[in-house]
mmCIF file of C-alpha atoms in Angstrom:
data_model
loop_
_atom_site.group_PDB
_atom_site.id
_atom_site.type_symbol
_atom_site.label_atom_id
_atom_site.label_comp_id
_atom_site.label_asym_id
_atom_site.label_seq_id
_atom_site.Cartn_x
_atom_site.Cartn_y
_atom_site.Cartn_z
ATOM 1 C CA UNK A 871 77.794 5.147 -4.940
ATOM 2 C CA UNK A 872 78.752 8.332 -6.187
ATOM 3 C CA UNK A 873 80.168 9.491 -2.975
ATOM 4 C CA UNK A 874 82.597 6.411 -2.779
ATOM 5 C CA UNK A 875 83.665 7.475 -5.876
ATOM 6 C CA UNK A 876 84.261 10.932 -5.377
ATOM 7 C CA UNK A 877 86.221 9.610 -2.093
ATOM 8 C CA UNK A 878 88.273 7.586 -4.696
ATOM 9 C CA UNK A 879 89.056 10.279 -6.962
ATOM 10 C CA UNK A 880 90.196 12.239 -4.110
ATOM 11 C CA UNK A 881 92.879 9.634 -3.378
ATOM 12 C CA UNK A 882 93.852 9.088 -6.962
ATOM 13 C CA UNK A 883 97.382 9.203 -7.608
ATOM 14 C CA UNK A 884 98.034 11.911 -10.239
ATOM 15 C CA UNK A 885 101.742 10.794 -12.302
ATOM 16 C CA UNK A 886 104.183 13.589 -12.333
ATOM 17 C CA UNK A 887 107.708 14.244 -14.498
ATOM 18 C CA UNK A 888 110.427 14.037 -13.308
ATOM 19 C CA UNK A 889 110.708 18.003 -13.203
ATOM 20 C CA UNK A 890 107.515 17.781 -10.362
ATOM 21 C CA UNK A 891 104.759 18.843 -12.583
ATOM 22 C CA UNK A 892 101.600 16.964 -13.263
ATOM 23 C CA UNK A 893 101.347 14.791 -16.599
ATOM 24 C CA UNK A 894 98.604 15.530 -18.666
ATOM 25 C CA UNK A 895 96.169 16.627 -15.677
ATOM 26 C CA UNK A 896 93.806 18.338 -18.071
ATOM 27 C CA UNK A 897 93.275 15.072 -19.406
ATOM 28 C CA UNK A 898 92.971 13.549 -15.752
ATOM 29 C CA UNK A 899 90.511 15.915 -15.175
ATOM 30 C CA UNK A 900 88.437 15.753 -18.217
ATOM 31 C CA UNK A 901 88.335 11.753 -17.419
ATOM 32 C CA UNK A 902 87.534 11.683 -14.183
ATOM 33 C CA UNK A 903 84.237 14.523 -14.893
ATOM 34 C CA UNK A 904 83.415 11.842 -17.452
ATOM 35 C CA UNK A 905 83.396 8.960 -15.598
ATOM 36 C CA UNK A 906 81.202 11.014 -12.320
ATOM 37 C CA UNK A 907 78.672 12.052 -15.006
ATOM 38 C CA UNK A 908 78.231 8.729 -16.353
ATOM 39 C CA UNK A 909 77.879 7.312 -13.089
ATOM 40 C CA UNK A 910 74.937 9.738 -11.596
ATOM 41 C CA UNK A 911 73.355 8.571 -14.615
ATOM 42 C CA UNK A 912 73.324 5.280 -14.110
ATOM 43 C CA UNK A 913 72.201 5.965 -10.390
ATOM 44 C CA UNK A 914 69.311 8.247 -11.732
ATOM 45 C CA UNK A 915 68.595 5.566 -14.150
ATOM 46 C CA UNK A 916 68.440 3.109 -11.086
ATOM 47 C CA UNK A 917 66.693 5.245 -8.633
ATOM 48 C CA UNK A 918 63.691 5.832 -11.756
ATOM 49 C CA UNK A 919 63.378 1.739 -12.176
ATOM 50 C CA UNK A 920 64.190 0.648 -9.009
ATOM 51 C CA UNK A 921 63.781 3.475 -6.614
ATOM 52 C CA UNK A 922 61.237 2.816 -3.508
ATOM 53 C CA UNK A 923 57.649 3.555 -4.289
ATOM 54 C CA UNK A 924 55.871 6.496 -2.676
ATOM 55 C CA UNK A 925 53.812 4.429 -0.418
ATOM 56 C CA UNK A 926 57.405 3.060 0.658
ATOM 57 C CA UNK A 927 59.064 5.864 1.795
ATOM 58 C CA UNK A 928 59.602 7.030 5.347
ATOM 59 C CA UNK A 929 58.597 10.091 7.075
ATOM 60 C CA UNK A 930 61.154 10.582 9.518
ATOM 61 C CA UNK A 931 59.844 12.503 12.984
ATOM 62 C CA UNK A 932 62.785 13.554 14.429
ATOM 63 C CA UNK A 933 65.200 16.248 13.424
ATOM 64 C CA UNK A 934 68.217 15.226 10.589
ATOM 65 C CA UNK A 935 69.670 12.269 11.740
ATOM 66 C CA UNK A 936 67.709 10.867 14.721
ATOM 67 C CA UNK A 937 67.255 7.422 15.588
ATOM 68 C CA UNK A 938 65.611 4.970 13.839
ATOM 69 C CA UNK A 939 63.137 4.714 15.395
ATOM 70 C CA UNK A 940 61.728 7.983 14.303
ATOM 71 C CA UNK A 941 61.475 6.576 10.846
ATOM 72 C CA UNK A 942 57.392 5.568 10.033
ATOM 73 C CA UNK A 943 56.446 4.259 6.658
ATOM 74 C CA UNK A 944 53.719 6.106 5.264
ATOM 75 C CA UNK A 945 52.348 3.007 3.866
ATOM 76 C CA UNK A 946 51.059 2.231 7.175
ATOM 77 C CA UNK A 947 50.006 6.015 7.776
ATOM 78 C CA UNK A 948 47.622 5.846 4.721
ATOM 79 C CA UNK A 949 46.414 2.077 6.008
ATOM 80 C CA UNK A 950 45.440 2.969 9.357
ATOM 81 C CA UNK A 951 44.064 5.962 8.321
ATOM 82 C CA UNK A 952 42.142 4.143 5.848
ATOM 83 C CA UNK A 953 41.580 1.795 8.032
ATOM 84 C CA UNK A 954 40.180 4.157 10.802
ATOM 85 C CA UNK A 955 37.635 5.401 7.854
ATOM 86 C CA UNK A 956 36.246 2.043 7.383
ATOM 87 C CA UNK A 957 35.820 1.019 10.702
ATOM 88 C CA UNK A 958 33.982 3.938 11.729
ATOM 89 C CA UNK A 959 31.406 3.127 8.110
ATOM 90 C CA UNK A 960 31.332 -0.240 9.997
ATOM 91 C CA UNK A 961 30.726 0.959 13.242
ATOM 92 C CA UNK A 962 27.636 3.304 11.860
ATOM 93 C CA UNK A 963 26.273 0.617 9.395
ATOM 94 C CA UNK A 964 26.591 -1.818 12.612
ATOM 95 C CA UNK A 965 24.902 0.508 15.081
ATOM 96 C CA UNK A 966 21.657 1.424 12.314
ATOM 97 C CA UNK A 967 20.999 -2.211 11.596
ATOM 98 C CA UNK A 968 21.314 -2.943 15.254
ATOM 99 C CA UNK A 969 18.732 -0.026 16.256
ATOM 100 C CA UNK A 970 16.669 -1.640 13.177
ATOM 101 C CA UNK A 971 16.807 -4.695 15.064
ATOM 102 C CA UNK A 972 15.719 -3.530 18.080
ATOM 103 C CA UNK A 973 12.945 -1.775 16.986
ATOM 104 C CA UNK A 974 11.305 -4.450 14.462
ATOM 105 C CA UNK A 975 11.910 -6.759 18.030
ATOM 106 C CA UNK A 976 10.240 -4.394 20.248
ATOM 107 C CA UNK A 977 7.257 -4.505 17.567
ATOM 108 C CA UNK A 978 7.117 -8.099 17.851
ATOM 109 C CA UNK A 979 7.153 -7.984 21.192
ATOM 110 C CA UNK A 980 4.471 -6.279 21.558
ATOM 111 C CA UNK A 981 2.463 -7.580 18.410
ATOM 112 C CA UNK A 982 2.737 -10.841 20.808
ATOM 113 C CA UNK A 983 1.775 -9.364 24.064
ATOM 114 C CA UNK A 984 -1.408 -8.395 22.768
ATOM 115 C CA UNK A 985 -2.149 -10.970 20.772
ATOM 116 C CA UNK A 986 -1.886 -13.117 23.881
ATOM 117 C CA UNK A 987 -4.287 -10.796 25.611
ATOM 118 C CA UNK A 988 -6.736 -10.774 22.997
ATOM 119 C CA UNK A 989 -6.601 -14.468 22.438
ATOM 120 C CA UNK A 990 -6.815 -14.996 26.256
ATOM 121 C CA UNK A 991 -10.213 -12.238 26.424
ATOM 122 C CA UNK A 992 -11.620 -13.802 23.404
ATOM 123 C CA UNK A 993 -11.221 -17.656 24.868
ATOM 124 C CA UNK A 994 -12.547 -16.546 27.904
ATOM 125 C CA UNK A 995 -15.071 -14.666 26.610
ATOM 126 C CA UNK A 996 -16.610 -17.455 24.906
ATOM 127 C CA UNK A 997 -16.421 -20.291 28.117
ATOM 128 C CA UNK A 998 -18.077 -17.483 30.249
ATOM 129 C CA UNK A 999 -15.262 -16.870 32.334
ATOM 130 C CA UNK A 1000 -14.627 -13.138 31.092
ATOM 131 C CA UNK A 1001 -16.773 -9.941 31.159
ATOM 132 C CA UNK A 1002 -17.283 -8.149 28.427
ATOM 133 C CA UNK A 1003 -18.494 -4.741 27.578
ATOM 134 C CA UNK A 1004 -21.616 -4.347 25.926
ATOM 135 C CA UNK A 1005 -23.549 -1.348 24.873
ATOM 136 C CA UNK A 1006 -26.606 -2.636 24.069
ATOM 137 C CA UNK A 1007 -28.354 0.027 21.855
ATOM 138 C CA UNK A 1008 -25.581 0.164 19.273
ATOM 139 C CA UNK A 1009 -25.313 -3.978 19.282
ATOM 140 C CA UNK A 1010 -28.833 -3.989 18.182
ATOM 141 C CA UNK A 1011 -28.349 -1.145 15.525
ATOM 142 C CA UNK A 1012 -25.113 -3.283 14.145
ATOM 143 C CA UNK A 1013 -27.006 -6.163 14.057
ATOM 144 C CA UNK A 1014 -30.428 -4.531 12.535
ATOM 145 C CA UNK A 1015 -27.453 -3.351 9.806
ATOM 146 C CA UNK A 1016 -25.936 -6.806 8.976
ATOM 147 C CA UNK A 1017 -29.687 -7.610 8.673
ATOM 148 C CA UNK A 1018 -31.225 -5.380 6.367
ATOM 149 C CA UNK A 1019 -27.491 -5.588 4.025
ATOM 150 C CA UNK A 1020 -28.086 -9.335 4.016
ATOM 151 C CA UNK A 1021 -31.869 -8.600 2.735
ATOM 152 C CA UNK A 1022 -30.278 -5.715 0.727
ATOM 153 C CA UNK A 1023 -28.362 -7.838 -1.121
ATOM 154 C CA UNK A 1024 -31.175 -10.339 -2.175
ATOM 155 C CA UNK A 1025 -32.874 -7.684 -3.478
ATOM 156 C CA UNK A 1026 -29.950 -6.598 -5.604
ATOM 157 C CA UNK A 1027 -29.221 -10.391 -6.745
ATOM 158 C CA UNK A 1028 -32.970 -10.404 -7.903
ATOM 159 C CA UNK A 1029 -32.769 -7.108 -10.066
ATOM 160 C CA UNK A 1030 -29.981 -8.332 -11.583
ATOM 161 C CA UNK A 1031 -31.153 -11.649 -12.753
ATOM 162 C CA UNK A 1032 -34.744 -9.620 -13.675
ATOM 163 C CA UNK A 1033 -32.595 -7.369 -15.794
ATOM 164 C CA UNK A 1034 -30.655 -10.245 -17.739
ATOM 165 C CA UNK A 1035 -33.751 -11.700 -18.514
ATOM 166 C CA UNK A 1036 -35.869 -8.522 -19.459
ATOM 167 C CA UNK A 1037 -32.495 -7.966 -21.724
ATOM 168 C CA UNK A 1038 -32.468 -11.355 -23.259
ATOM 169 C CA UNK A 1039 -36.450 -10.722 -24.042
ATOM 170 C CA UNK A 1040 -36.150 -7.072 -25.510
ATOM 171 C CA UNK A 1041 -33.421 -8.590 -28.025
ATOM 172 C CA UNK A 1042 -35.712 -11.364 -28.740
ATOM 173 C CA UNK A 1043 -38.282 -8.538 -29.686
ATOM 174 C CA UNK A 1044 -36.006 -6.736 -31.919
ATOM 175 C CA UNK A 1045 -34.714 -9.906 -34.176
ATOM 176 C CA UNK A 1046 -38.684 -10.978 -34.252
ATOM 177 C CA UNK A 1047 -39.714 -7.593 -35.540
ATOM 178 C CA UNK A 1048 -36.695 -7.448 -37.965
ATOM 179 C CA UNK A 1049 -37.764 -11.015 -39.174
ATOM 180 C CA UNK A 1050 -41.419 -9.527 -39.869
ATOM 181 C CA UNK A 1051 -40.155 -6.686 -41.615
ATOM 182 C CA UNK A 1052 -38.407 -8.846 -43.935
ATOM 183 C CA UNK A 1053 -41.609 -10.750 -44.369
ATOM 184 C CA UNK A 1054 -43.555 -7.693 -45.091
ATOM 185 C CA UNK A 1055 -41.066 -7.537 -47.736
ATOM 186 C CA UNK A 1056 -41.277 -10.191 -49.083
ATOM 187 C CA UNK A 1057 -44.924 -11.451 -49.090
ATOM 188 C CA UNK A 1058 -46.634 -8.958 -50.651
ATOM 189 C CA UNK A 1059 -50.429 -11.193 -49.958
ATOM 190 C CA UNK A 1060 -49.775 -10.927 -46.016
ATOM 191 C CA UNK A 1061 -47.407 -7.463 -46.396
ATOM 192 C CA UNK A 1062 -49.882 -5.249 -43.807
ATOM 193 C CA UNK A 1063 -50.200 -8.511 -40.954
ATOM 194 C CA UNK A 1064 -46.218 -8.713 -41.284
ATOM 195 C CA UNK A 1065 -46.068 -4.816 -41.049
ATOM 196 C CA UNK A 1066 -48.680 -4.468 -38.144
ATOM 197 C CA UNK A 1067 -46.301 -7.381 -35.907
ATOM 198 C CA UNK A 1068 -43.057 -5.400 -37.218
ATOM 199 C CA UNK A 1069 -44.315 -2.043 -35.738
ATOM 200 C CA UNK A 1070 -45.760 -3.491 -32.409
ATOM 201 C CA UNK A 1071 -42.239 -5.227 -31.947
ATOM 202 C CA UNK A 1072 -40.004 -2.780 -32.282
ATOM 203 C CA UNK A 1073 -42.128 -0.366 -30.315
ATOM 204 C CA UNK A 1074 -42.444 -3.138 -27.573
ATOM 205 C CA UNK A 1075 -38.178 -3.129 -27.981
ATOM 206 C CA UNK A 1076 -38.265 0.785 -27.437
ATOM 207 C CA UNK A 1077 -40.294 0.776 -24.661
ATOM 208 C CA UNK A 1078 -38.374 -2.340 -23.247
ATOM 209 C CA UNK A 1079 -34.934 -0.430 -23.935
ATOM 210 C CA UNK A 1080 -36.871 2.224 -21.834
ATOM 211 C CA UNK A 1081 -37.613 0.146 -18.963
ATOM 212 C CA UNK A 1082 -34.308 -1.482 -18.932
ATOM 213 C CA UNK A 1083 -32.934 1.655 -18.036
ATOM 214 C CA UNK A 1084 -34.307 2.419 -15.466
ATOM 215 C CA UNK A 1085 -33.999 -1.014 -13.836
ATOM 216 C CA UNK A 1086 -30.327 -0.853 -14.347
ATOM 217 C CA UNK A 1087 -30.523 2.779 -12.548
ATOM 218 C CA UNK A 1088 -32.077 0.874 -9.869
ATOM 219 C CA UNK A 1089 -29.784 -2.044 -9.601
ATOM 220 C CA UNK A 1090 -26.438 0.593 -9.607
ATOM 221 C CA UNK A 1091 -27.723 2.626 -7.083
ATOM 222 C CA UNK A 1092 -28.494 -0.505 -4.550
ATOM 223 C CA UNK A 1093 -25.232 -2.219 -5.669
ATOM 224 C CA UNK A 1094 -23.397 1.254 -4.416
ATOM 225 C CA UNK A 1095 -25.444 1.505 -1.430
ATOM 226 C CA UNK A 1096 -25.109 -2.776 -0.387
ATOM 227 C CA UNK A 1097 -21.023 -2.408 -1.725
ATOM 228 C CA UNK A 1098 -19.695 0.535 -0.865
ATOM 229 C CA UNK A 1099 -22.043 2.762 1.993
ATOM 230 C CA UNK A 1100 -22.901 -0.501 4.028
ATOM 231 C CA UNK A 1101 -19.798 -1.985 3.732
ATOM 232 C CA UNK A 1102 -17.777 0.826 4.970
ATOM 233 C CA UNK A 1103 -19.597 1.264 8.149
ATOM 234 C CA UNK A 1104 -19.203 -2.421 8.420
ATOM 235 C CA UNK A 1105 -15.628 -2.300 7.971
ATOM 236 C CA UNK A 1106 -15.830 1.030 10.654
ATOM 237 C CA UNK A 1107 -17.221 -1.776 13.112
ATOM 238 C CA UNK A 1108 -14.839 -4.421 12.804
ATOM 239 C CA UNK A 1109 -12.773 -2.148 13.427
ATOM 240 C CA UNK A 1110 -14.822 -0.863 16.800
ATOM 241 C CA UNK A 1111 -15.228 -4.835 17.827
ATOM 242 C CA UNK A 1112 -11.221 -5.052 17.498
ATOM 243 C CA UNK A 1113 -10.871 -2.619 19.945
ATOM 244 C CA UNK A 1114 -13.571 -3.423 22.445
ATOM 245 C CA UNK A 1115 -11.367 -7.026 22.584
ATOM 246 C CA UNK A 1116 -8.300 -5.139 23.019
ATOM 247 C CA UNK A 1117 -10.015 -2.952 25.747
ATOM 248 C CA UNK A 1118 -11.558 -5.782 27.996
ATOM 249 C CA UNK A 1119 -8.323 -7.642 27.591
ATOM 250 C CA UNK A 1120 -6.303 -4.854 29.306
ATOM 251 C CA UNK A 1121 -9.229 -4.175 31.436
ATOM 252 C CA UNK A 1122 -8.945 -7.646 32.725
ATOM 253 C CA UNK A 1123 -5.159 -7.708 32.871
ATOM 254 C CA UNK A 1124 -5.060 -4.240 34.978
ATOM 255 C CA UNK A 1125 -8.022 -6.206 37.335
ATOM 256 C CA UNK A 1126 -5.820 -9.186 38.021
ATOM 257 C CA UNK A 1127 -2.988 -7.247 38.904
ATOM 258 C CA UNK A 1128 -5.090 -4.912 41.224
ATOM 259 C CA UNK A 1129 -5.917 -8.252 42.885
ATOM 260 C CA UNK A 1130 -2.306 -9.261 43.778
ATOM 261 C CA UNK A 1131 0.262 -8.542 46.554
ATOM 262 C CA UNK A 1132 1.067 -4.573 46.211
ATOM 263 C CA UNK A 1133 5.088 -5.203 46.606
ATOM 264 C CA UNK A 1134 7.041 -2.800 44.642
ATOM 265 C CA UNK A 1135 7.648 -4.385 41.446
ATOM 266 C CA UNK A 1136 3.832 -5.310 41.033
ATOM 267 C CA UNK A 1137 3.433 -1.482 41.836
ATOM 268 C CA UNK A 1138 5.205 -0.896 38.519
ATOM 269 C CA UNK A 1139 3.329 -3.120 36.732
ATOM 270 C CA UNK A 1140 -0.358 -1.749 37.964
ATOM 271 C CA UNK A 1141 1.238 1.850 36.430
ATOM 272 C CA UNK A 1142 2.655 0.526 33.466
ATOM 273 C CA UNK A 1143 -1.097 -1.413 32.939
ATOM 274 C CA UNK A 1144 -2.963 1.534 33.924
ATOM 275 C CA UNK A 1145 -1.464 3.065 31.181
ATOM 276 C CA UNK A 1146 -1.744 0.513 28.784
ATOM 277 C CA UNK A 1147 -5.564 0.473 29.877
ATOM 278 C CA UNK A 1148 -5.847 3.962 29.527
ATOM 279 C CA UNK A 1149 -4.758 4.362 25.585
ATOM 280 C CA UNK A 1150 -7.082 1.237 25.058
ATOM 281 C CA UNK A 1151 -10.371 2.945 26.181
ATOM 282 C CA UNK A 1152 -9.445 6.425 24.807
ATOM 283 C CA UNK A 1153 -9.107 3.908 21.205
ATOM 284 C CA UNK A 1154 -12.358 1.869 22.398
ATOM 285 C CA UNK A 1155 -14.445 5.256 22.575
ATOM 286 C CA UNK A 1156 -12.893 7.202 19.079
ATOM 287 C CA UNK A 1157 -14.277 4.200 17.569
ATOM 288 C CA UNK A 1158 -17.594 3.509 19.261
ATOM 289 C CA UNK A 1159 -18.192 7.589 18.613
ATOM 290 C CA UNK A 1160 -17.405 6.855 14.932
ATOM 291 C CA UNK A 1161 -19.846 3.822 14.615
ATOM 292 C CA UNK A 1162 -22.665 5.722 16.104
ATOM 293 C CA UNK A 1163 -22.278 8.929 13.680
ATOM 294 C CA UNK A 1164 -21.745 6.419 10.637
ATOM 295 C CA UNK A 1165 -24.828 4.487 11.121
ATOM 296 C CA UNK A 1166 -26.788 7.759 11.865
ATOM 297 C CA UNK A 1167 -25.593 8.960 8.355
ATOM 298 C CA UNK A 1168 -26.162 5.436 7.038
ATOM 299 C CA UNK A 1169 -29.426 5.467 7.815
ATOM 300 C CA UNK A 1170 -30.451 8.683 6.639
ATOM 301 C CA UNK A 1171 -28.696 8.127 3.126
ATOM 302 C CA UNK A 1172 -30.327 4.991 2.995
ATOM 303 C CA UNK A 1173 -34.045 6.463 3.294
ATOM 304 C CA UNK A 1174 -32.886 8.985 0.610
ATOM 305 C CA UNK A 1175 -31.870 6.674 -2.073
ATOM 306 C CA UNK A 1176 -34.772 3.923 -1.616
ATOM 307 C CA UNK A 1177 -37.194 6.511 -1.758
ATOM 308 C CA UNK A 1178 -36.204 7.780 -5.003
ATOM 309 C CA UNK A 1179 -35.480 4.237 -6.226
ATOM 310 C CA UNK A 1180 -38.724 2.647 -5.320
ATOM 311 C CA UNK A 1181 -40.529 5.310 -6.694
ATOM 312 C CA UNK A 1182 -38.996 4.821 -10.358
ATOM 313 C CA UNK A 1183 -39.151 1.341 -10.079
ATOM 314 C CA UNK A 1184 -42.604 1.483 -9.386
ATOM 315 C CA UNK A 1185 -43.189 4.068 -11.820
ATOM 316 C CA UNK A 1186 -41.089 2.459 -14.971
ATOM 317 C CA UNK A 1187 -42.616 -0.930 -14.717
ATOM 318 C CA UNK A 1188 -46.295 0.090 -14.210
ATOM 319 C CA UNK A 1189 -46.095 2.660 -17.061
ATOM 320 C CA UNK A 1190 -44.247 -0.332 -19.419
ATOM 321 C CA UNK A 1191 -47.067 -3.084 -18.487
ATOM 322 C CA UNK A 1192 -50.052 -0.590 -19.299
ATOM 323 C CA UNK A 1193 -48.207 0.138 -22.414
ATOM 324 C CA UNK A 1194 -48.444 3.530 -21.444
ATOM 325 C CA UNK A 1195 -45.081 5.055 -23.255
ATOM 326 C CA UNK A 1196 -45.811 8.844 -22.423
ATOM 327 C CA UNK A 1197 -45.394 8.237 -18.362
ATOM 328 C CA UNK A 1198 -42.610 5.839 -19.078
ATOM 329 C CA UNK A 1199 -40.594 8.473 -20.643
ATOM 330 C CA UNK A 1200 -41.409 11.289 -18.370
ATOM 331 C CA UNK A 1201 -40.402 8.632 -15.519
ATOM 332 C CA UNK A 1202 -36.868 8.418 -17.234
ATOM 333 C CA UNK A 1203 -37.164 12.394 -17.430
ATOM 334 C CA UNK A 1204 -37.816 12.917 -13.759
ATOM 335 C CA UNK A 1205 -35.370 11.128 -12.754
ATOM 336 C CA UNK A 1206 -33.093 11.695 -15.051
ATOM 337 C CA UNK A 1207 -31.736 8.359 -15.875
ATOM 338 C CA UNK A 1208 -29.901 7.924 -19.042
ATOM 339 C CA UNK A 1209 -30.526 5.544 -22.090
ATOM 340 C CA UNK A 1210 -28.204 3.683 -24.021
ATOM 341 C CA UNK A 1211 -27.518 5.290 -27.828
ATOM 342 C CA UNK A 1212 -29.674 3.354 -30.257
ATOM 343 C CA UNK A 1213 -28.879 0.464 -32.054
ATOM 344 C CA UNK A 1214 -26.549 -0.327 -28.833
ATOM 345 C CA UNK A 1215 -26.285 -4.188 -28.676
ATOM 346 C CA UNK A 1216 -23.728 -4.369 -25.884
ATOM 347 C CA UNK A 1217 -25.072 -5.738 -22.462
ATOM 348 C CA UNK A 1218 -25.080 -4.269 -19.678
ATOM 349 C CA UNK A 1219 -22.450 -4.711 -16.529
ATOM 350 C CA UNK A 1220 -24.626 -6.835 -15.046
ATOM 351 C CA UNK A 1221 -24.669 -9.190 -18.188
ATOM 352 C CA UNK A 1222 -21.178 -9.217 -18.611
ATOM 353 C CA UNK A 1223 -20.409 -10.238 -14.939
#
């Protein structure tokens, strides 16, 4: 716009006199400045309101004045560029959760492959149609363990219910020799019969509180052997029986193969199961190794503890019945078993469960 003008003013016709000079062409001037300035202002004015946005101007990437087609918005160069970025976000995210995929699929995969074997061992197993291996001295230590737990176990559910009762009875003892306390109190013609019971009850509730200790001593230490050192060599051979499945299942599957036309691809299989076969019994001996040692130790901690057990069982309850107080407190002594503080109400564990 202001060029057209400026071509206008060029081609203005300036008035002269009729002597040849210019009329008033200071003034001319001084307009025509005006009128230019006014004008760039209006086209600043309309380039700052109306003037293309950054992201709508051109790069152009030829020299000054090429062809148009030269010209490239760098809208679009910031789009594809942004664009490019997220595609390549997509294209990573894409390519994790497919690898994520694949591998949860491959675990499937093989979750099912040897579940079928197992299943198909197992089945077989039981109609007599599969062999299975058997070492015969550790079956009959497993099962001589499962035995004695299972006897273990009645022994601790006995203890228990002999210790809620004894408990029950010693409290009995201590309200009856409060009561003839009270009574010795208060009937001064039968104060030394009410006295005598008194004493003889509450020393029959010390010694009781004596003995009770040392039955719950007993019943802790069986509960931790039954609960915790049985059952973890138990767990140790489920574990072993898990594998010896797994083992004669890929035992049996590298047998039927061996038994089959020896083409090429059934070549590949044989390796593949030989392999397969190969980690199985490596996993089937670990654990058998790791039964063995844990019912060697099992059985050596197990002498240990009833020995001392039995003893102060035997001890505590002989030394309460023959009322003889002295051995029942050097039996707590010896083995160093721990009484609750006096006046203690609150039942044991075994009570409260």
């Amino acid at each position: 716009m202001a060029d057209s003008f400026m071509g206008k003013a060029a081609t203005m016709e300036i008035p002269i006199n009729s002597n040849g000079e210019t009329l008033a062409e200071d003034d001319s001037l001084e307009q025509a400045t005006k009128i230019q300035w006014t004008l760039d202002e209006k086209d600043l004015q309309q380039v700052m309101v109306s003037g293309p946005n950054l992201n709508e101007t051109s790069i152009v990437s030829g020299g000054y004045g090429g062809p148009a087609g030269g010209v490239i918005p760098t809208s679009s160069i910031k789009g594809s560029g942004m664009h490019h970025s997220n595609s390549n976000q997509n294209m990573s995210a894409e390519e994790t959760n497919r690898g994520v995929a694949v591998e949860k699929l491959d675990s499937v995969k093989k979750w099912g492959i040897n579940t079928y074997k197992c299943t198909k061992q197992m089945f077989s197993e039981r109609f007599g149609r599969g062999s299975r291996t058997v070492d015969l001295e550790l079956e009959a230590q497993i099962e001589v363990l499962r035995d004695t737990k299972r006897k273990y176990e009645s022994v601790l559910r006995l203890t228990s219910a002999m210790t809620s009762h004894f408990y029950n009875m010693v409290q009995t003892q201590q309200a009856l020799g409060d009561a003839f306390a009270d009574l010795s109190q208060k009937s001064p013609e039968l104060r030394d019969e009410f006295g005598y019971n008194a004493e003889t009850q509450k020393l029959l509730c010390k010694n009781g509180e004596a003995l009770l200790g040392a039955i719950n001593f007993f019943v802790s230490s069986i509960n931790t052997l039954v609960n915790k050192t049985m059952e973890d060599t138990l767990m140790t051979i489920k574990l072993y029986e898990a594998a010896r499945l797994e083992f004669d299942a890929y035992r049996a599957d590298l047998e039927e193969l061996s038994l089959g036309p020896r083409d090429t691809a059934t070549m590949v299989r044989i390796e593949v199961a030989q392999q397969q076969y190969q980690v199985q019994r490596d996993k089937y001996e670990r654990l058998r190794s790791d039964v063995t040692i844990k019912l060697k130790f099992l059985e050596e901690n197990k002498v240990k503890v009833m020995h001392k057990q039995l003893l102060l069982f035997h001890n505590a309850i002989s030394a309460y019945f023959a009322g003889n107080q002295q051995q029942l407190e050097q039996t707590l002594r010896q083995f160093n078993v721990k009484l609750k503080p006096p006046g203690s109400d609150k039942p044991s564990w075994l009570e409260e469960s």
